[in-house]
CSV table of C-alpha atoms and ligand atoms in Angstrom, one decimal:
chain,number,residue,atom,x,y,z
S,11,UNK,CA,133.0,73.5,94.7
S,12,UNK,CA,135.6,74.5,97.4
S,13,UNK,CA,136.9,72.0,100.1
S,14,UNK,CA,135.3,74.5,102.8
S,15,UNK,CA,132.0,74.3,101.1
S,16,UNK,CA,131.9,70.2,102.2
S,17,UNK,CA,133.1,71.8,105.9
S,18,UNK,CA,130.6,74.0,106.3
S,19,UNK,CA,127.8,71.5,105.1
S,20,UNK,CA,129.1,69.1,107.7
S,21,UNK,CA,129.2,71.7,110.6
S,22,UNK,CA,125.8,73.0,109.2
S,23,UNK,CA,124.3,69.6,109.8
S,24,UNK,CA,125.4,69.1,113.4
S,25,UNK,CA,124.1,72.3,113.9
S,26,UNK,CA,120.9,71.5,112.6
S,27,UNK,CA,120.9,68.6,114.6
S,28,UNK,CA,121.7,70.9,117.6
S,29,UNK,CA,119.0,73.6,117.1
S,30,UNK,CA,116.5,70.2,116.7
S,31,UNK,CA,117.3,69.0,120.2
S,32,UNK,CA,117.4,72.6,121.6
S,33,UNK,CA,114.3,73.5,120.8
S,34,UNK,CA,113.0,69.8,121.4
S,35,UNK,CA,114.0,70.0,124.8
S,36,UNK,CA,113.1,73.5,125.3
S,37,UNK,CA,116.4,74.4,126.4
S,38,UNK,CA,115.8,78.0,125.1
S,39,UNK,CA,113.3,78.5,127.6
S,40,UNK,CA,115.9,77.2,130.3
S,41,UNK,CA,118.4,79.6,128.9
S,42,UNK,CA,116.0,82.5,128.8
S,43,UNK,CA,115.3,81.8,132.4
S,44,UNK,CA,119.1,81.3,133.4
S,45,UNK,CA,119.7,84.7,131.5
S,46,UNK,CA,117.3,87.2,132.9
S,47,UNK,CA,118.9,85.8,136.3
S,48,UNK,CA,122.4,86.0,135.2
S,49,UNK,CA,122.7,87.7,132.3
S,50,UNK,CA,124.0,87.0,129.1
S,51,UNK,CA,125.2,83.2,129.4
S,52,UNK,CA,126.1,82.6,125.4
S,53,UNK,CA,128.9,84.8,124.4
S,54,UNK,CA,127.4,86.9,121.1
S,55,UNK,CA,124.0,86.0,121.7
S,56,UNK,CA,122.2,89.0,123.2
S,57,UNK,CA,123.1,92.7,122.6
S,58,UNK,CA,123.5,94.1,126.5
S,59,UNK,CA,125.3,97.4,125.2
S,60,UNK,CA,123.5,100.6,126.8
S,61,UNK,CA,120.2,101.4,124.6
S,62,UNK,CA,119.2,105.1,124.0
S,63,UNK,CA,115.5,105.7,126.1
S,64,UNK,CA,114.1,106.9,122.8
S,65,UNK,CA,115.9,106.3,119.5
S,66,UNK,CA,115.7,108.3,116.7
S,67,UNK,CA,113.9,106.4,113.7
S,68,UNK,CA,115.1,102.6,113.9
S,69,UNK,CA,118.8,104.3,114.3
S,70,UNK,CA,120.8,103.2,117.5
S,71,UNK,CA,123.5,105.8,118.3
S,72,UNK,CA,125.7,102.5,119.6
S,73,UNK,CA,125.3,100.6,116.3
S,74,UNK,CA,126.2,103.7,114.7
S,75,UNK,CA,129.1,104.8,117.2
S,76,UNK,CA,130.6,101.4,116.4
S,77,UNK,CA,130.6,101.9,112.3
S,78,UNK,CA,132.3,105.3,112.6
S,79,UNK,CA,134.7,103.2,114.5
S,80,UNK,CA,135.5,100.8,111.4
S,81,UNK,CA,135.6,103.8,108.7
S,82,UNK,CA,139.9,103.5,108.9
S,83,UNK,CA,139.3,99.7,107.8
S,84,UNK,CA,136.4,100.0,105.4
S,85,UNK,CA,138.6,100.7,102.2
S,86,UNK,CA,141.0,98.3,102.4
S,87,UNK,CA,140.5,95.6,99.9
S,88,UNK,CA,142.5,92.9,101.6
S,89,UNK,CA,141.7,94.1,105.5
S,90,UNK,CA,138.9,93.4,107.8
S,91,UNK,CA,136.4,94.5,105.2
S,92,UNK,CA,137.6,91.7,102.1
S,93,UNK,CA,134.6,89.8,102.5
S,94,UNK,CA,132.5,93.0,101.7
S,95,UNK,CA,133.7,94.0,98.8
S,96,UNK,CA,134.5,90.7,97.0
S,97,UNK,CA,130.2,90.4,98.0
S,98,UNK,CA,129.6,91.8,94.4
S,99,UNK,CA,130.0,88.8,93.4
S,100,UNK,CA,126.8,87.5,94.6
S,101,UNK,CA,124.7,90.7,95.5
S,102,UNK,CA,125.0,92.0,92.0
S,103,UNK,CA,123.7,89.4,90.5
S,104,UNK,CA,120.8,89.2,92.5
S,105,UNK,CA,120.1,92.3,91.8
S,106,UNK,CA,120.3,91.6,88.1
S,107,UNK,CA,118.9,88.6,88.3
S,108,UNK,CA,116.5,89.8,90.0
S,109,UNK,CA,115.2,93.2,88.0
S,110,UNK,CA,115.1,90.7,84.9
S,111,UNK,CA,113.1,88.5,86.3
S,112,UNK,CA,110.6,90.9,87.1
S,113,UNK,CA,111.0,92.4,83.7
S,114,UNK,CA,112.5,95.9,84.7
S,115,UNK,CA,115.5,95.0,82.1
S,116,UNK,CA,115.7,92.6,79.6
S,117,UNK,CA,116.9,89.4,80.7
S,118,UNK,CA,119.3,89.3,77.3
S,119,UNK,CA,121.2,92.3,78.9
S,120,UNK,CA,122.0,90.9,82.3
S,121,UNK,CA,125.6,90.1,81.1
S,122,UNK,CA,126.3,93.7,79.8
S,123,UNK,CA,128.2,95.9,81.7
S,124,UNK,CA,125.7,99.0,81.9
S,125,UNK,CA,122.6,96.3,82.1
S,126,UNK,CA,121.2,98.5,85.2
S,127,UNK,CA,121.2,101.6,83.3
S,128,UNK,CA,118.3,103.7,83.3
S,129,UNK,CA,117.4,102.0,86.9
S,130,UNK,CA,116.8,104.2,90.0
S,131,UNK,CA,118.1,102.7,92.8
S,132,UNK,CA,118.5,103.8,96.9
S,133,UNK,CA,121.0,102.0,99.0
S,134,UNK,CA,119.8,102.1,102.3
S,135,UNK,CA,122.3,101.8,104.7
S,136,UNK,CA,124.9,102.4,102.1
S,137,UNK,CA,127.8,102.4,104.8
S,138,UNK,CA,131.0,103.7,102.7
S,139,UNK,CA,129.7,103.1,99.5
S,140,UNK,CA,131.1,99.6,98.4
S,141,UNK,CA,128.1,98.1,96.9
S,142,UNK,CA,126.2,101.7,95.9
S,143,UNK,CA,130.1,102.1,93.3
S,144,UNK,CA,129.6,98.1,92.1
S,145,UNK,CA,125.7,99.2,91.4
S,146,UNK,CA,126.5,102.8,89.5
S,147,UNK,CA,129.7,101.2,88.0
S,148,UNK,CA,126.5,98.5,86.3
S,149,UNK,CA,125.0,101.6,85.2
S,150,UNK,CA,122.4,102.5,87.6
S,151,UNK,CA,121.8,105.7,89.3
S,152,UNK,CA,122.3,105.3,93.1
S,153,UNK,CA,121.2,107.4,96.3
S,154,UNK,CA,123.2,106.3,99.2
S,155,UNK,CA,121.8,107.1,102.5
S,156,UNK,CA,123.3,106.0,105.8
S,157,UNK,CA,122.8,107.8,109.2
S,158,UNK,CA,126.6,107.5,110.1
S,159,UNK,CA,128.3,110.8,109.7
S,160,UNK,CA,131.6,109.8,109.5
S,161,UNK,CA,130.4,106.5,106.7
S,162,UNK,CA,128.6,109.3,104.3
S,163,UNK,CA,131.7,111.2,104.3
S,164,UNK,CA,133.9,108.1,103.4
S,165,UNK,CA,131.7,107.4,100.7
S,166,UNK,CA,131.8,110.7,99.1
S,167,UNK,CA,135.6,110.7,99.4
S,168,UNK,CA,136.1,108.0,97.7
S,169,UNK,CA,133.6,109.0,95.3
S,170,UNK,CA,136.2,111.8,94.7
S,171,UNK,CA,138.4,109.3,93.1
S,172,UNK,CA,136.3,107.4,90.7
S,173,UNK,CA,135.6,108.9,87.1
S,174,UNK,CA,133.2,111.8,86.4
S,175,UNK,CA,131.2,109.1,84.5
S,176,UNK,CA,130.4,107.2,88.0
S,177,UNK,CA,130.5,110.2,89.8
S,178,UNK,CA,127.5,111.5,87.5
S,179,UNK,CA,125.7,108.6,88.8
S,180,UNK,CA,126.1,108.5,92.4
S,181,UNK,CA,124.5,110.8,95.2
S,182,UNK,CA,124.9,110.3,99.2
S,183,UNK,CA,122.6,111.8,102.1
S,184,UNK,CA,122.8,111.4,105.9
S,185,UNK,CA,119.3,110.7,106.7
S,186,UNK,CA,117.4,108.1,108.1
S,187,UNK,CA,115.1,105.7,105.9
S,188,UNK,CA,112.0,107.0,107.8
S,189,UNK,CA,112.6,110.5,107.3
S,190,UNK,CA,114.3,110.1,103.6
S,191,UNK,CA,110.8,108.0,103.0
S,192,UNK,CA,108.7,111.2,104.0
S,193,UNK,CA,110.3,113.6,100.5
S,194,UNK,CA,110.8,110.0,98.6
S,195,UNK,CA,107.6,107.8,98.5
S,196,UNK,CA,106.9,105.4,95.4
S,197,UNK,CA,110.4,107.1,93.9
S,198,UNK,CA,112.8,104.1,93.0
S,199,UNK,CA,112.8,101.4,90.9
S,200,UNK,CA,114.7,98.7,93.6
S,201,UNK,CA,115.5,99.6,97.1
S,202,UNK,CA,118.8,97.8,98.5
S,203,UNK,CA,119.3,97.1,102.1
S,204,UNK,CA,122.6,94.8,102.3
S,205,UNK,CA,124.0,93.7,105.8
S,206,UNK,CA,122.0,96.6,107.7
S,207,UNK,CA,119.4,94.5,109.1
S,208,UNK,CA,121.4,92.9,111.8
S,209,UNK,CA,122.7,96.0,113.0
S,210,UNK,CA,118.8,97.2,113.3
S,211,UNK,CA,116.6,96.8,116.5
S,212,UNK,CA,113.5,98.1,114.9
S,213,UNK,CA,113.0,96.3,111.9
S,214,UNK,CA,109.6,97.2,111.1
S,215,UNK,CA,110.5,100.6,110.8
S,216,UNK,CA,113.2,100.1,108.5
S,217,UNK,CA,111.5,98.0,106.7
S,218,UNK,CA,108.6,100.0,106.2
S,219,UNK,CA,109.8,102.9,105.0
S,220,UNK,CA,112.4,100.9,102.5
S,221,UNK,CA,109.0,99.8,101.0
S,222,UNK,CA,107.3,103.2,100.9
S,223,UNK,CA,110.6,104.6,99.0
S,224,UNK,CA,109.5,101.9,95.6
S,225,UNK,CA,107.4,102.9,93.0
S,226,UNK,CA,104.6,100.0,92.7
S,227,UNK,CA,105.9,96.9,90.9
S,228,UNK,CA,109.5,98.3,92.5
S,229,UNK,CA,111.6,95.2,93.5
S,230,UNK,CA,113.3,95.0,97.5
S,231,UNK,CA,116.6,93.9,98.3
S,232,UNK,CA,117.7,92.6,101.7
S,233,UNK,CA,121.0,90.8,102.3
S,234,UNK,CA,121.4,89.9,105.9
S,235,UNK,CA,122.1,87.2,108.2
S,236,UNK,CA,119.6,83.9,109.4
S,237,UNK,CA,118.7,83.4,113.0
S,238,UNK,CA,120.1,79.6,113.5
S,239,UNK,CA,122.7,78.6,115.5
S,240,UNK,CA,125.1,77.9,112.2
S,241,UNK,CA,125.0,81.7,111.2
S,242,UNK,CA,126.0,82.5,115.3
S,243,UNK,CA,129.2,80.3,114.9
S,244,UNK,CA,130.1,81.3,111.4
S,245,UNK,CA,129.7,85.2,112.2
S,246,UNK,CA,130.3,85.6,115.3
S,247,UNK,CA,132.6,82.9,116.9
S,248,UNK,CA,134.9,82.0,114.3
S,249,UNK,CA,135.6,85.7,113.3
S,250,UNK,CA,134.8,87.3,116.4
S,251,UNK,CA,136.3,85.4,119.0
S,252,UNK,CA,138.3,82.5,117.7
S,253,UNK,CA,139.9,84.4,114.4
S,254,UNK,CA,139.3,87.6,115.5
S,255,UNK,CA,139.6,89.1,112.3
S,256,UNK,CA,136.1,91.3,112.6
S,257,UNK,CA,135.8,93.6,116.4
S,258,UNK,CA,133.5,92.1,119.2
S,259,UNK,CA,130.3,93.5,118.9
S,260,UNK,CA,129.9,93.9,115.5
S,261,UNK,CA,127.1,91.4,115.4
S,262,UNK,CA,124.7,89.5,117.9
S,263,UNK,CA,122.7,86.3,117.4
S,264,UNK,CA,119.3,88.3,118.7
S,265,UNK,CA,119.5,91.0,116.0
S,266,UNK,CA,119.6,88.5,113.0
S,267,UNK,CA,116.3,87.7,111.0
S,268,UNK,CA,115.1,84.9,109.4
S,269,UNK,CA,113.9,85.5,105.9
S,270,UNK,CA,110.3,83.9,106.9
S,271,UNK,CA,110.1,87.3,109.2
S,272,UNK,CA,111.2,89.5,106.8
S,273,UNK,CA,108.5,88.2,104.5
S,274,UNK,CA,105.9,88.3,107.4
S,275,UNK,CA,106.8,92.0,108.2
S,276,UNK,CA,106.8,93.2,104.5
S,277,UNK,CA,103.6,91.6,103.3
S,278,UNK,CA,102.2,94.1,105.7
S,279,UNK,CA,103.0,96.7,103.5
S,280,UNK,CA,102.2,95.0,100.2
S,281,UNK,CA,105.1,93.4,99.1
S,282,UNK,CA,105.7,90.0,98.2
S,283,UNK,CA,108.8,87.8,98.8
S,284,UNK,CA,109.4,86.3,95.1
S,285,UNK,CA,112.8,84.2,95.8
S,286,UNK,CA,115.4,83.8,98.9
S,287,UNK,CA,118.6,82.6,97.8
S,288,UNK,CA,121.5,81.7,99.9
S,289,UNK,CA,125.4,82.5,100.1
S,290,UNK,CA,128.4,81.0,100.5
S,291,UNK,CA,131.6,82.7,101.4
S,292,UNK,CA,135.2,80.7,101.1
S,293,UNK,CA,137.7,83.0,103.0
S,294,UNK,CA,140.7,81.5,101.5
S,295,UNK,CA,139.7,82.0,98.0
S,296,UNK,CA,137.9,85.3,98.5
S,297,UNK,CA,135.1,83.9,96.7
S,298,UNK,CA,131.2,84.1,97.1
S,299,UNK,CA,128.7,81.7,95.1
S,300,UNK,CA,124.8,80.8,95.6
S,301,UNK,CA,123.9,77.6,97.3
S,302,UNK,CA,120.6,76.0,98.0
S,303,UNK,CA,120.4,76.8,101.5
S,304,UNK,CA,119.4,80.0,103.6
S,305,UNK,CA,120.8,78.8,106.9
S,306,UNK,CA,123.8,81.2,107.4
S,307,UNK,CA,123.8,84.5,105.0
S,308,UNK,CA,121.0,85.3,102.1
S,309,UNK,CA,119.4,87.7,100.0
S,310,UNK,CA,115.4,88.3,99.6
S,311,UNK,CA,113.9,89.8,96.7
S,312,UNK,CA,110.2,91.1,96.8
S,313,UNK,CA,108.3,93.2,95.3
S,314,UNK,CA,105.6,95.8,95.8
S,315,UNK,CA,102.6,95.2,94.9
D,411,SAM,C1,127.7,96.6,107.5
D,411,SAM,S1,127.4,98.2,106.9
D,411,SAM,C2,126.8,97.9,105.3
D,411,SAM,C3,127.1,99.0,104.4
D,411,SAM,C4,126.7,98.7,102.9
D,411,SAM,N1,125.3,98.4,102.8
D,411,SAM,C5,127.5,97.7,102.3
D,411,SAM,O1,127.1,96.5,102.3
D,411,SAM,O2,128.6,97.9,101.9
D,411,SAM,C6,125.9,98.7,107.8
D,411,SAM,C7,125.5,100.1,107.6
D,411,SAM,O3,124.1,100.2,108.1
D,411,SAM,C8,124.0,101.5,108.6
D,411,SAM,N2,122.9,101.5,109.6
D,411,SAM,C9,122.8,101.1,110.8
D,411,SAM,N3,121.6,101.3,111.4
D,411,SAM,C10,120.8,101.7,110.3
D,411,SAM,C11,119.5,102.1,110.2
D,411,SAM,N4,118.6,102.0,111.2
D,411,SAM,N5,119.0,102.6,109.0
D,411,SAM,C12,119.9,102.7,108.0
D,411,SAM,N6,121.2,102.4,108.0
D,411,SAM,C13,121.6,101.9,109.2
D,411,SAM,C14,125.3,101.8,109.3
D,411,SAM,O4,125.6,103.1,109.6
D,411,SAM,C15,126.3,101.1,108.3
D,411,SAM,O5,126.8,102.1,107.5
């Protein structure tokens, strides 16, 4: 395991002790007070940019201003957006993992390269199409959807320069989830939603029409990051403000979920949260693995019932 693993256990735990006297003392309820006077006190915590009176779907046009902004840095393996597409590493295999598990392949075939094939999968919020290639290139057929204009057409030019093979296998749309959900009930085998959820104010809505997309027995993916105190300092202050390697803005504390909500939200619509597994991310080696604990970035698996 990586010297920064025994870090970020240690810096986990003080901020576990932290959160434990915080709420102890009810010092959110201070804060809260303190910010509706002064506004936004803890730097990263609320999202004060200007909100549309009436947005379209759960879509906010600044959420989606700001990724057309990143579309130059997207491709770049070793830029700003490393850390997303080394992620195969882990969000693969819980996908894998998780479709055997449920029985929609055969757990012998999880190490083959096509194992997904034959699987219909959406991406929802497929941004420029990082994971929906690493998902085709494991054999599955994959509908990206995104409502950013300027991330569909990335995807589909880089599509361009893959094979006809992958090609073959890969379709984007700009649409919403709510609308694509309308012309798509009960029509894939695993819906995907990686790292859209904290860019999201109305998670319900997403999340509702991610389930309505799955045939019954379909399995959910969400990757996204925990509300706690550690996942605030790991995404947003070290790479936001201190290393600055990721723009301000790109995430805030108030639009992350804990997986206990996600569960809550989606049980409403008849799925069931089967496993929650945790990630770990060591920027020097590039490197992602699983760990035991959800307190900073996970992934969710349920599935419809
Ligand atoms: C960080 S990117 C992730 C892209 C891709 N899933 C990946 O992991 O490579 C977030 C994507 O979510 C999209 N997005 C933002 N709000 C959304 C919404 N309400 N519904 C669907 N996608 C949304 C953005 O346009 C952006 O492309």
């Amino acid at each position: 395991m990586s010297p920064y693993y025994g870090m970020y256990v240690v810096i986990g735990l003080i901020f576990r002790v932290l959160e434990i006297i915080t709420s102890f003392l009810k010092l959110n309820v201070v804060l809260e007070t303190l910010e509706a006077r002064f506004g936004n006190i803890i730097i990263g915590r609320n999202d004060d940019r200007p909100k549309e009176e009436s947005p379209k779907d759960s879509v906010s046009k600044t959420e989606i201003d700001h990724m057309a902004s990143l579309v130059k840095i997207w491709w770049n393996r070793e830029g700003s957006a490393k850390m997303l597409h080394s992620f195969h590493q882990v969000r693969v295999p819980l996908v894998v993992d998780g479709l055997a598990e449920v029985g929609r392949i055969p757990k012998s075939d999880t190490s083959k390269q096509d194992c997904l094939r034959g699987v219909k999968i959406l991406e929802a919020g497929c941004g420029g199409g990082i994971l929906a290639e690493d998902l085709a290139k494991r054999g599955a057929h994959v509908v990206g959807i995104d409502p950013c204009k300027e991330m569909i057409e990335l995807a589909k030019t880089h599509l361009d320069t893959e094979s006809a093979d992958l090609k073959d296998r890969i379709e984007y749309h700009l649409i919403t989830v709510e609308e694509h959900a309308k012309e798509f009930a009960e029509r894939y085998d695993a819906i995907v939603c990686s790292e859209v959820m904290e860019h999201v104010d109305q998670k319900e809505s997403i999340l509702e029409a991610c389930v309505k997309c799955l045939k019954p027995g379909g399995s959910l993916f969400i990757t996204t990051e925990n509300q706690t105190m550690l996942a605030w300092f790991i995404f947003i202050i070290i790479p936001e403000y201190i290393l600055k390697f990721i723009p301000k803005g790109t995430h805030y504390y108030e639009k992350f979920i804990a997986p206990v909500q996600i569960s809550k939200i989606i049980e409403k619509y008849g799925c069931k949260t089967l496993r929650v597994r945790g990630f770990f991310y060591d920027r020097m080696s590039n490197r992602w693995s699983f760990i035991g604990n959800d307190d900073c970035n996970y992934g969710l698996h349920a599935v419809k019932n």
